[in-house]
Short mmCIF file of N, CA and C in Angstrom, two decimals:
data_model
loop_
_atom_site.label_atom_id
_atom_site.label_comp_id
_atom_site.label_asym_id
_atom_site.label_seq_id
_atom_site.Cartn_x
_atom_site.Cartn_y
_atom_site.Cartn_z
N ASP A 1 1.49 16.50 -12.56
CA ASP A 1 0.39 17.29 -12.48
C ASP A 1 -0.22 17.36 -10.85
N VAL A 2 -0.06 18.32 -10.24
CA VAL A 2 -0.44 18.47 -8.63
C VAL A 2 -1.88 18.07 -8.39
N ASN A 3 -2.84 18.70 -9.49
CA ASN A 3 -4.14 18.09 -9.13
C ASN A 3 -4.51 16.43 -9.38
N ARG A 4 -3.57 16.36 -10.39
CA ARG A 4 -3.74 14.71 -10.59
C ARG A 4 -3.44 13.81 -9.03
N ILE A 5 -2.29 14.48 -8.62
CA ILE A 5 -1.69 13.71 -7.33
C ILE A 5 -2.80 13.94 -6.35
N PHE A 6 -3.46 15.11 -6.07
CA PHE A 6 -4.55 15.03 -5.00
C PHE A 6 -5.81 14.42 -5.62
N ASP A 7 -6.07 14.15 -6.67
CA ASP A 7 -7.19 13.51 -7.13
C ASP A 7 -7.10 12.20 -6.77
N ILE A 8 -6.12 11.65 -6.95
CA ILE A 8 -5.85 10.19 -6.33
C ILE A 8 -6.23 9.73 -5.15
N GLY A 9 -6.13 10.81 -4.16
CA GLY A 9 -6.47 10.37 -2.79
C GLY A 9 -8.08 10.61 -2.71
N ASN A 10 -8.91 11.05 -3.68
CA ASN A 10 -10.36 10.97 -3.46
C ASN A 10 -10.92 9.64 -3.82
N TYR A 11 -10.71 8.72 -2.78
CA TYR A 11 -11.00 7.40 -2.70
C TYR A 11 -12.64 7.32 -2.75
N HIS A 12 -13.46 8.28 -2.12
CA HIS A 12 -14.76 7.94 -2.49
C HIS A 12 -15.06 8.37 -3.68
N LYS A 13 -14.79 9.21 -4.43
CA LYS A 13 -15.13 9.47 -5.92
C LYS A 13 -14.51 8.68 -7.08
N HIS A 14 -13.79 7.98 -6.65
CA HIS A 14 -13.19 6.74 -7.61
C HIS A 14 -14.19 5.47 -7.33
N LEU A 15 -14.27 5.00 -5.75
CA LEU A 15 -14.98 3.99 -5.50
C LEU A 15 -16.45 4.16 -6.14
N LEU A 16 -17.05 5.16 -5.91
CA LEU A 16 -18.41 5.76 -6.20
C LEU A 16 -18.48 5.07 -7.70
N LYS A 17 -17.67 4.94 -8.51
CA LYS A 17 -17.95 4.47 -9.82
C LYS A 17 -18.16 3.10 -9.70
N TYR A 18 -17.63 2.36 -9.18
CA TYR A 18 -17.77 0.84 -9.09
C TYR A 18 -19.17 0.43 -8.30
N TYR A 19 -19.40 1.32 -7.41
CA TYR A 19 -20.72 1.29 -6.47
C TYR A 19 -22.01 1.51 -7.63
N GLN A 20 -21.60 2.36 -8.52
CA GLN A 20 -22.86 2.56 -9.43
C GLN A 20 -22.82 1.26 -10.51
N LEU A 21 -21.70 0.60 -10.50
CA LEU A 21 -21.58 -0.42 -12.08
C LEU A 21 -22.00 -1.72 -11.16
N PHE A 22 -21.61 -2.02 -9.96
CA PHE A 22 -21.82 -3.62 -9.27
C PHE A 22 -22.52 -3.43 -7.97
N PRO A 23 -23.05 -4.35 -7.80
CA PRO A 23 -24.08 -4.73 -6.43
C PRO A 23 -22.98 -4.65 -5.22
N LYS A 24 -23.42 -3.69 -4.32
CA LYS A 24 -22.39 -3.80 -3.15
C LYS A 24 -21.81 -4.97 -2.34
N GLU A 25 -22.62 -6.02 -2.47
CA GLU A 25 -21.97 -7.13 -2.21
C GLU A 25 -21.03 -7.96 -2.94
N ASN A 26 -20.70 -7.42 -4.16
CA ASN A 26 -19.52 -7.92 -5.04
C ASN A 26 -18.42 -7.05 -4.64
N ILE A 27 -18.38 -6.05 -4.05
CA ILE A 27 -17.28 -5.02 -3.62
C ILE A 27 -17.01 -5.47 -2.28
N LYS A 28 -15.40 -5.54 -2.11
CA LYS A 28 -15.21 -5.69 -0.76
C LYS A 28 -13.54 -4.85 -0.70
N ILE A 29 -13.59 -3.84 0.20
CA ILE A 29 -12.58 -2.73 0.48
C ILE A 29 -11.72 -3.04 1.66
N PHE A 30 -10.58 -3.25 1.42
CA PHE A 30 -9.63 -3.60 2.71
C PHE A 30 -8.92 -2.21 2.37
N LEU A 31 -8.45 -2.20 3.85
CA LEU A 31 -7.79 -0.81 4.14
C LEU A 31 -6.27 -1.25 4.78
N TYR A 32 -5.38 -0.44 4.10
CA TYR A 32 -3.92 -0.81 4.62
C TYR A 32 -3.46 -0.84 6.05
N GLU A 33 -4.33 -0.12 6.65
CA GLU A 33 -4.58 -0.11 8.57
C GLU A 33 -4.77 -1.89 8.58
N ASP A 34 -5.77 -2.27 7.97
CA ASP A 34 -5.92 -3.80 8.32
C ASP A 34 -4.86 -4.73 7.79
N LEU A 35 -4.21 -4.27 6.83
CA LEU A 35 -3.23 -5.16 6.57
C LEU A 35 -1.88 -5.00 7.53
N VAL A 36 -1.72 -3.97 7.82
CA VAL A 36 -0.69 -3.69 8.69
C VAL A 36 -0.68 -4.24 10.03
N ASN A 37 -2.22 -4.28 10.85
CA ASN A 37 -2.82 -4.50 11.99
C ASN A 37 -2.90 -5.95 12.30
N ASN A 38 -3.49 -6.32 10.95
CA ASN A 38 -4.25 -7.85 11.53
C ASN A 38 -4.07 -8.49 9.82
N SER A 39 -3.15 -8.63 9.27
CA SER A 39 -2.83 -9.46 7.84
C SER A 39 -3.56 -10.54 7.68
N GLY A 40 -3.44 -11.46 8.96
CA GLY A 40 -3.97 -12.91 8.94
C GLY A 40 -5.53 -12.55 8.64
N THR A 41 -6.31 -12.00 9.55
CA THR A 41 -7.62 -11.67 9.27
C THR A 41 -7.80 -11.45 7.93
N LEU A 42 -7.11 -10.23 7.70
CA LEU A 42 -7.47 -9.75 5.93
C LEU A 42 -7.48 -10.72 5.00
N MET A 43 -6.49 -11.68 5.02
CA MET A 43 -6.40 -12.71 4.21
C MET A 43 -7.27 -13.76 4.31
N GLU A 44 -7.72 -13.90 5.44
CA GLU A 44 -8.77 -15.04 5.49
C GLU A 44 -10.14 -14.44 5.23
N ASP A 45 -10.40 -13.05 5.08
CA ASP A 45 -11.48 -12.33 4.56
C ASP A 45 -11.81 -12.28 3.32
N LEU A 46 -10.34 -12.03 2.77
CA LEU A 46 -10.02 -12.09 1.03
C LEU A 46 -10.40 -13.47 0.66
N THR A 47 -9.89 -14.21 1.04
CA THR A 47 -10.12 -15.93 0.43
C THR A 47 -11.46 -16.12 0.54
N LYS A 48 -11.94 -15.67 1.54
CA LYS A 48 -13.48 -16.17 1.90
C LYS A 48 -14.33 -15.52 0.71
N PHE A 49 -14.15 -13.97 0.53
CA PHE A 49 -14.88 -13.07 -0.21
C PHE A 49 -14.65 -13.57 -1.81
N ILE A 50 -13.44 -14.11 -2.11
CA ILE A 50 -13.40 -14.52 -3.59
C ILE A 50 -13.94 -16.15 -3.67
N GLY A 51 -14.02 -16.65 -2.75
CA GLY A 51 -14.75 -18.05 -2.90
C GLY A 51 -13.39 -19.25 -2.60
N LEU A 52 -12.36 -18.77 -2.25
CA LEU A 52 -11.26 -19.89 -2.32
C LEU A 52 -11.21 -20.41 -0.80
N PRO A 53 -10.72 -21.77 -0.69
CA PRO A 53 -10.64 -22.46 0.61
C PRO A 53 -9.64 -21.77 1.37
N ASN A 54 -9.74 -21.46 2.74
CA ASN A 54 -8.71 -20.93 3.58
C ASN A 54 -7.43 -21.73 3.99
N PHE A 55 -6.46 -21.23 3.99
CA PHE A 55 -5.33 -21.96 4.10
C PHE A 55 -4.24 -21.09 4.98
N PRO A 56 -3.13 -21.55 5.50
CA PRO A 56 -2.30 -20.80 6.48
C PRO A 56 -1.46 -19.48 5.55
N TYR A 57 -1.62 -18.63 6.06
CA TYR A 57 -0.73 -17.52 5.33
C TYR A 57 0.61 -17.24 6.17
N VAL A 58 1.71 -16.83 5.23
CA VAL A 58 2.75 -16.30 5.93
C VAL A 58 2.99 -14.70 5.84
N THR A 59 2.46 -14.08 6.91
CA THR A 59 2.22 -12.63 6.95
C THR A 59 3.26 -12.11 7.76
N ASN A 60 4.49 -12.40 7.99
CA ASN A 60 5.43 -11.71 8.94
C ASN A 60 6.28 -11.26 8.22
N LYS A 61 6.58 -11.52 6.99
CA LYS A 61 7.86 -11.47 6.07
C LYS A 61 7.17 -9.98 5.08
N LYS A 62 8.04 -9.16 5.20
CA LYS A 62 7.91 -7.86 4.56
C LYS A 62 8.90 -7.92 3.42
N PHE A 63 8.53 -7.42 2.45
CA PHE A 63 8.89 -7.01 0.86
C PHE A 63 8.58 -5.85 0.61
N ASN A 64 9.52 -5.34 -0.28
CA ASN A 64 9.23 -4.04 -1.17
C ASN A 64 8.98 -2.78 -0.21
N ILE A 65 9.77 -2.75 1.10
CA ILE A 65 9.57 -1.66 2.02
C ILE A 65 9.77 -0.45 1.34
N SER A 66 8.76 0.41 1.27
CA SER A 66 9.26 1.91 0.71
C SER A 66 10.39 2.54 1.03
N GLY A 67 10.85 3.33 0.81
CA GLY A 67 11.88 4.30 1.01
C GLY A 67 12.60 4.72 0.00
N VAL A 68 13.47 5.74 0.02
CA VAL A 68 14.37 6.28 -1.00
C VAL A 68 15.61 5.60 -1.20
N PRO A 69 16.19 5.53 -2.39
CA PRO A 69 17.72 4.98 -2.27
C PRO A 69 18.43 5.58 -1.31
N ARG A 70 19.50 5.06 -0.88
CA ARG A 70 20.54 5.53 -0.07
C ARG A 70 21.46 6.35 -1.00
N HIS A 71 21.64 5.57 -2.15
CA HIS A 71 22.83 6.12 -3.10
C HIS A 71 21.80 5.85 -4.49
N PRO A 72 21.18 6.93 -5.05
CA PRO A 72 20.56 6.92 -6.01
C PRO A 72 21.35 6.15 -7.73
N TRP A 73 22.73 6.54 -7.29
CA TRP A 73 23.58 6.39 -8.61
C TRP A 73 23.72 4.90 -8.88
N ILE A 74 23.93 4.19 -7.40
CA ILE A 74 24.35 2.91 -7.38
C ILE A 74 22.91 2.17 -7.66
N TYR A 75 21.90 2.75 -6.87
CA TYR A 75 20.67 1.92 -7.51
C TYR A 75 20.32 1.96 -8.76
N GLN A 76 20.49 2.95 -9.48
CA GLN A 76 20.11 3.11 -11.08
C GLN A 76 21.20 2.14 -11.69
N LYS A 77 22.24 2.23 -11.61
CA LYS A 77 22.97 1.19 -12.24
C LYS A 77 22.79 -0.26 -12.03
N LEU A 78 22.35 -0.62 -10.67
CA LEU A 78 22.22 -1.90 -10.63
C LEU A 78 20.58 -2.09 -11.35
N GLY A 79 19.79 -1.13 -11.32
CA GLY A 79 18.53 -1.51 -11.79
C GLY A 79 18.75 -1.56 -13.33
N ARG A 80 19.78 -1.10 -13.90
CA ARG A 80 20.12 -1.46 -15.55
C ARG A 80 20.44 -2.53 -16.16
N THR A 81 20.84 -3.25 -15.04
CA THR A 81 21.89 -4.66 -15.22
C THR A 81 20.56 -5.88 -15.08
N PRO A 82 20.88 -6.83 -15.41
CA PRO A 82 20.10 -8.43 -15.22
C PRO A 82 20.39 -9.05 -13.78
N PHE A 83 21.27 -8.07 -12.97
CA PHE A 83 22.07 -8.60 -11.84
C PHE A 83 20.92 -9.37 -10.74
N SER A 84 19.93 -8.48 -10.87
CA SER A 84 19.33 -8.92 -9.26
C SER A 84 18.35 -10.12 -9.84
N ARG A 85 17.84 -10.08 -11.25
CA ARG A 85 17.00 -10.98 -11.50
C ARG A 85 17.59 -12.47 -11.55
N THR A 86 18.76 -11.88 -12.34
CA THR A 86 19.77 -13.64 -12.31
C THR A 86 19.99 -13.96 -10.78
N PHE A 87 20.51 -12.93 -10.19
CA PHE A 87 20.59 -13.41 -8.46
C PHE A 87 19.45 -14.18 -7.77
N ARG A 88 18.31 -13.66 -8.53
CA ARG A 88 17.00 -14.37 -7.80
C ARG A 88 16.73 -15.75 -8.39
N LYS A 89 17.23 -15.82 -9.67
CA LYS A 89 17.17 -17.24 -10.14
C LYS A 89 18.08 -18.24 -9.98
N ILE A 90 19.34 -17.98 -9.50
CA ILE A 90 20.28 -18.98 -9.24
C ILE A 90 20.19 -19.22 -7.76
N LEU A 91 19.92 -18.01 -6.91
CA LEU A 91 19.56 -18.50 -5.36
C LEU A 91 18.37 -19.32 -5.09
N PRO A 92 18.77 -20.32 -4.15
CA PRO A 92 17.02 -21.20 -3.58
C PRO A 92 16.13 -19.81 -2.92
N LYS A 93 14.89 -20.23 -3.61
CA LYS A 93 14.10 -19.10 -2.57
C LYS A 93 13.95 -18.71 -1.41
N SER A 94 14.47 -19.92 -0.54
CA SER A 94 14.35 -19.55 1.11
C SER A 94 15.70 -18.38 1.36
N ILE A 95 16.68 -18.80 0.52
CA ILE A 95 18.10 -17.98 0.72
C ILE A 95 17.80 -16.52 0.12
N TYR A 96 17.11 -16.57 -1.29
CA TYR A 96 16.89 -15.11 -1.57
C TYR A 96 16.01 -14.55 -0.75
N GLN A 97 15.00 -15.00 0.00
CA GLN A 97 13.93 -14.36 0.69
C GLN A 97 14.41 -13.80 2.02
N SER A 98 15.49 -14.58 2.49
CA SER A 98 16.11 -14.12 3.64
C SER A 98 17.42 -12.99 3.32
N ILE A 99 17.95 -12.87 2.21
CA ILE A 99 18.87 -11.85 2.02
C ILE A 99 18.03 -10.77 1.45
N ARG A 100 16.92 -10.55 0.70
CA ARG A 100 16.27 -9.48 0.37
C ARG A 100 15.98 -8.43 1.52
N PRO A 101 15.51 -8.70 2.25
CA PRO A 101 15.34 -7.67 3.29
C PRO A 101 16.54 -7.05 4.10
N ILE A 102 17.53 -7.70 3.99
CA ILE A 102 18.64 -6.88 4.53
C ILE A 102 19.12 -6.39 3.43
N ALA A 103 19.10 -6.31 1.98
CA ALA A 103 19.49 -5.76 0.78
C ALA A 103 18.74 -4.49 0.58
N GLU A 104 17.57 -4.50 1.15
CA GLU A 104 16.50 -3.51 1.11
C GLU A 104 16.80 -2.41 2.05
N LYS A 105 17.32 -3.00 3.32
CA LYS A 105 17.96 -2.02 4.44
C LYS A 105 18.93 -1.42 3.85
N ILE A 106 20.09 -1.65 3.16
CA ILE A 106 21.14 -1.43 2.84
C ILE A 106 20.91 -0.37 1.87
N PHE A 107 20.09 -0.67 0.93
CA PHE A 107 20.02 0.34 -0.25
C PHE A 107 18.83 1.41 -0.13
N PHE A 108 18.03 1.15 0.78
CA PHE A 108 16.98 2.34 1.02
C PHE A 108 17.01 2.96 2.45
N LYS A 109 16.58 3.95 2.59
CA LYS A 109 16.29 4.62 4.04
C LYS A 109 14.77 5.05 3.66
N LYS A 110 14.48 5.16 5.14
CA LYS A 110 12.89 5.26 5.29
C LYS A 110 12.92 6.84 4.96
N ILE A 111 11.54 7.04 4.66
CA ILE A 111 11.33 8.28 3.93
C ILE A 111 10.68 9.03 5.42
N ASP A 112 11.12 10.35 5.32
CA ASP A 112 11.14 11.44 6.69
C ASP A 112 9.42 11.43 6.58
N ALA A 113 8.89 11.55 8.07
CA ALA A 113 7.50 11.54 8.16
C ALA A 113 7.33 12.87 7.59
N LEU A 114 5.95 13.20 7.27
CA LEU A 114 5.61 14.48 6.53
C LEU A 114 5.27 15.34 7.60
N PRO A 115 5.46 16.79 7.53
CA PRO A 115 5.85 17.72 8.58
C PRO A 115 4.11 17.75 8.99
N GLU A 116 3.89 18.07 10.28
CA GLU A 116 2.67 18.25 11.17
C GLU A 116 1.60 18.99 10.15
N GLU A 117 2.54 20.38 9.88
CA GLU A 117 1.41 21.51 9.04
C GLU A 117 1.12 20.71 7.83
N ASN A 118 1.80 20.15 7.12
CA ASN A 118 1.00 19.47 5.86
C ASN A 118 0.13 18.49 6.10
N LEU A 119 0.30 17.79 6.92
CA LEU A 119 -0.65 16.87 7.68
C LEU A 119 -1.71 17.06 7.77
N VAL A 120 -1.78 18.43 8.39
CA VAL A 120 -3.19 19.18 9.05
C VAL A 120 -3.79 19.68 7.96
N GLN A 121 -2.75 20.17 6.66
CA GLN A 121 -3.64 20.70 5.35
C GLN A 121 -4.08 19.58 4.64
N LEU A 122 -3.43 18.32 4.59
CA LEU A 122 -4.25 17.09 3.72
C LEU A 122 -5.30 17.09 4.37
N LYS A 123 -5.46 16.67 5.75
CA LYS A 123 -6.67 16.22 6.33
C LYS A 123 -7.66 17.20 6.38
N LYS A 124 -7.55 18.53 6.16
CA LYS A 124 -8.48 19.49 6.04
C LYS A 124 -8.93 19.28 4.68
N TYR A 125 -8.15 19.29 3.68
CA TYR A 125 -8.48 19.22 2.18
C TYR A 125 -9.25 17.83 1.95
N TYR A 126 -9.05 16.86 2.58
CA TYR A 126 -9.70 15.48 2.45
C TYR A 126 -11.05 15.37 3.42
N HIS A 127 -11.06 16.23 4.26
CA HIS A 127 -11.92 15.92 5.37
C HIS A 127 -13.49 15.60 4.69
N GLU A 128 -14.15 16.01 3.68
CA GLU A 128 -15.51 15.83 3.24
C GLU A 128 -15.20 14.44 2.48
N GLU A 129 -14.30 14.46 1.83
CA GLU A 129 -13.87 13.19 0.99
C GLU A 129 -14.03 12.02 1.95
N ILE A 130 -13.31 12.03 3.00
CA ILE A 130 -13.23 10.84 4.02
C ILE A 130 -14.63 10.69 4.66
N ASN A 131 -15.30 11.72 5.25
CA ASN A 131 -16.55 11.40 5.90
C ASN A 131 -17.52 10.58 4.55
N GLN A 132 -17.34 11.07 3.41
CA GLN A 132 -18.06 10.32 2.57
C GLN A 132 -18.08 8.93 2.15
N LEU A 133 -16.72 8.77 2.10
CA LEU A 133 -16.05 7.48 1.83
C LEU A 133 -16.16 6.51 2.80
N GLN A 134 -16.41 6.94 4.36
CA GLN A 134 -16.66 6.22 5.33
C GLN A 134 -18.14 5.37 5.25
N ASP A 135 -18.93 6.75 5.00
CA ASP A 135 -20.34 6.48 4.68
C ASP A 135 -20.67 5.24 3.80
N LEU A 136 -19.70 5.46 2.35
CA LEU A 136 -19.99 4.65 1.45
C LEU A 136 -19.51 3.11 1.66
N ILE A 137 -18.33 2.94 2.39
CA ILE A 137 -17.76 1.69 2.75
C ILE A 137 -18.21 1.06 4.35
N ASP A 138 -18.95 1.99 4.84
CA ASP A 138 -19.43 1.44 6.32
C ASP A 138 -18.51 1.22 7.11
N ARG A 139 -17.32 2.14 7.19
CA ARG A 139 -16.03 1.81 8.05
C ARG A 139 -15.96 3.15 8.77
N ASP A 140 -15.54 3.29 10.21
CA ASP A 140 -15.52 4.52 10.73
C ASP A 140 -13.93 4.71 10.28
N LEU A 141 -13.99 6.06 9.73
CA LEU A 141 -12.53 6.31 9.19
C LEU A 141 -12.01 7.73 10.28
N SER A 142 -12.57 8.15 11.28
CA SER A 142 -12.30 9.10 12.21
C SER A 142 -10.77 9.01 12.30
N SER A 143 -10.32 8.40 12.72
CA SER A 143 -8.79 8.31 12.76
C SER A 143 -7.87 8.75 11.69
N TRP A 144 -8.59 8.74 10.56
CA TRP A 144 -8.02 9.32 9.22
C TRP A 144 -7.95 10.94 9.51
N LEU A 145 -8.84 11.34 10.22
CA LEU A 145 -8.84 12.84 10.32
C LEU A 145 -8.31 13.36 11.85
N GLU A 146 -7.90 12.37 12.30
CA GLU A 146 -7.08 12.97 13.69
C GLU A 146 -5.81 13.33 13.40
N VAL A 147 -4.91 14.59 14.01
CA VAL A 147 -3.65 14.91 13.90
C VAL A 147 -2.55 14.40 15.05
#
């Protein structure tokens, strides 16, 4: 349902429920941009927030890169077999982790960028929601509104 899809993007509306139930100091919001641009700092902040000791993180490996299957019928056939699980179990972890990104590039292609007119419409639709969200989480989200 289209309304449900649009409602998922109402982050302020959904987060407000948590802020009403829990003290603000018990809530930590991480943005996708933080993960992409400074994953090491994000991980340090996360471990500190949940009270774990800091340790070195490997943040340069990418897994589950989004995309669409190049050949959906092959992807569906492989998904119905225990092949990938068995393959993962028999290979040493280091080898599996080096092969997986190559396989993802072979089996998936990047999703085309959203056409600019659709992007403009979405930013207009979520404009007030984004402004409310930035006030709620005390973060500047003006870049979310730029076209």
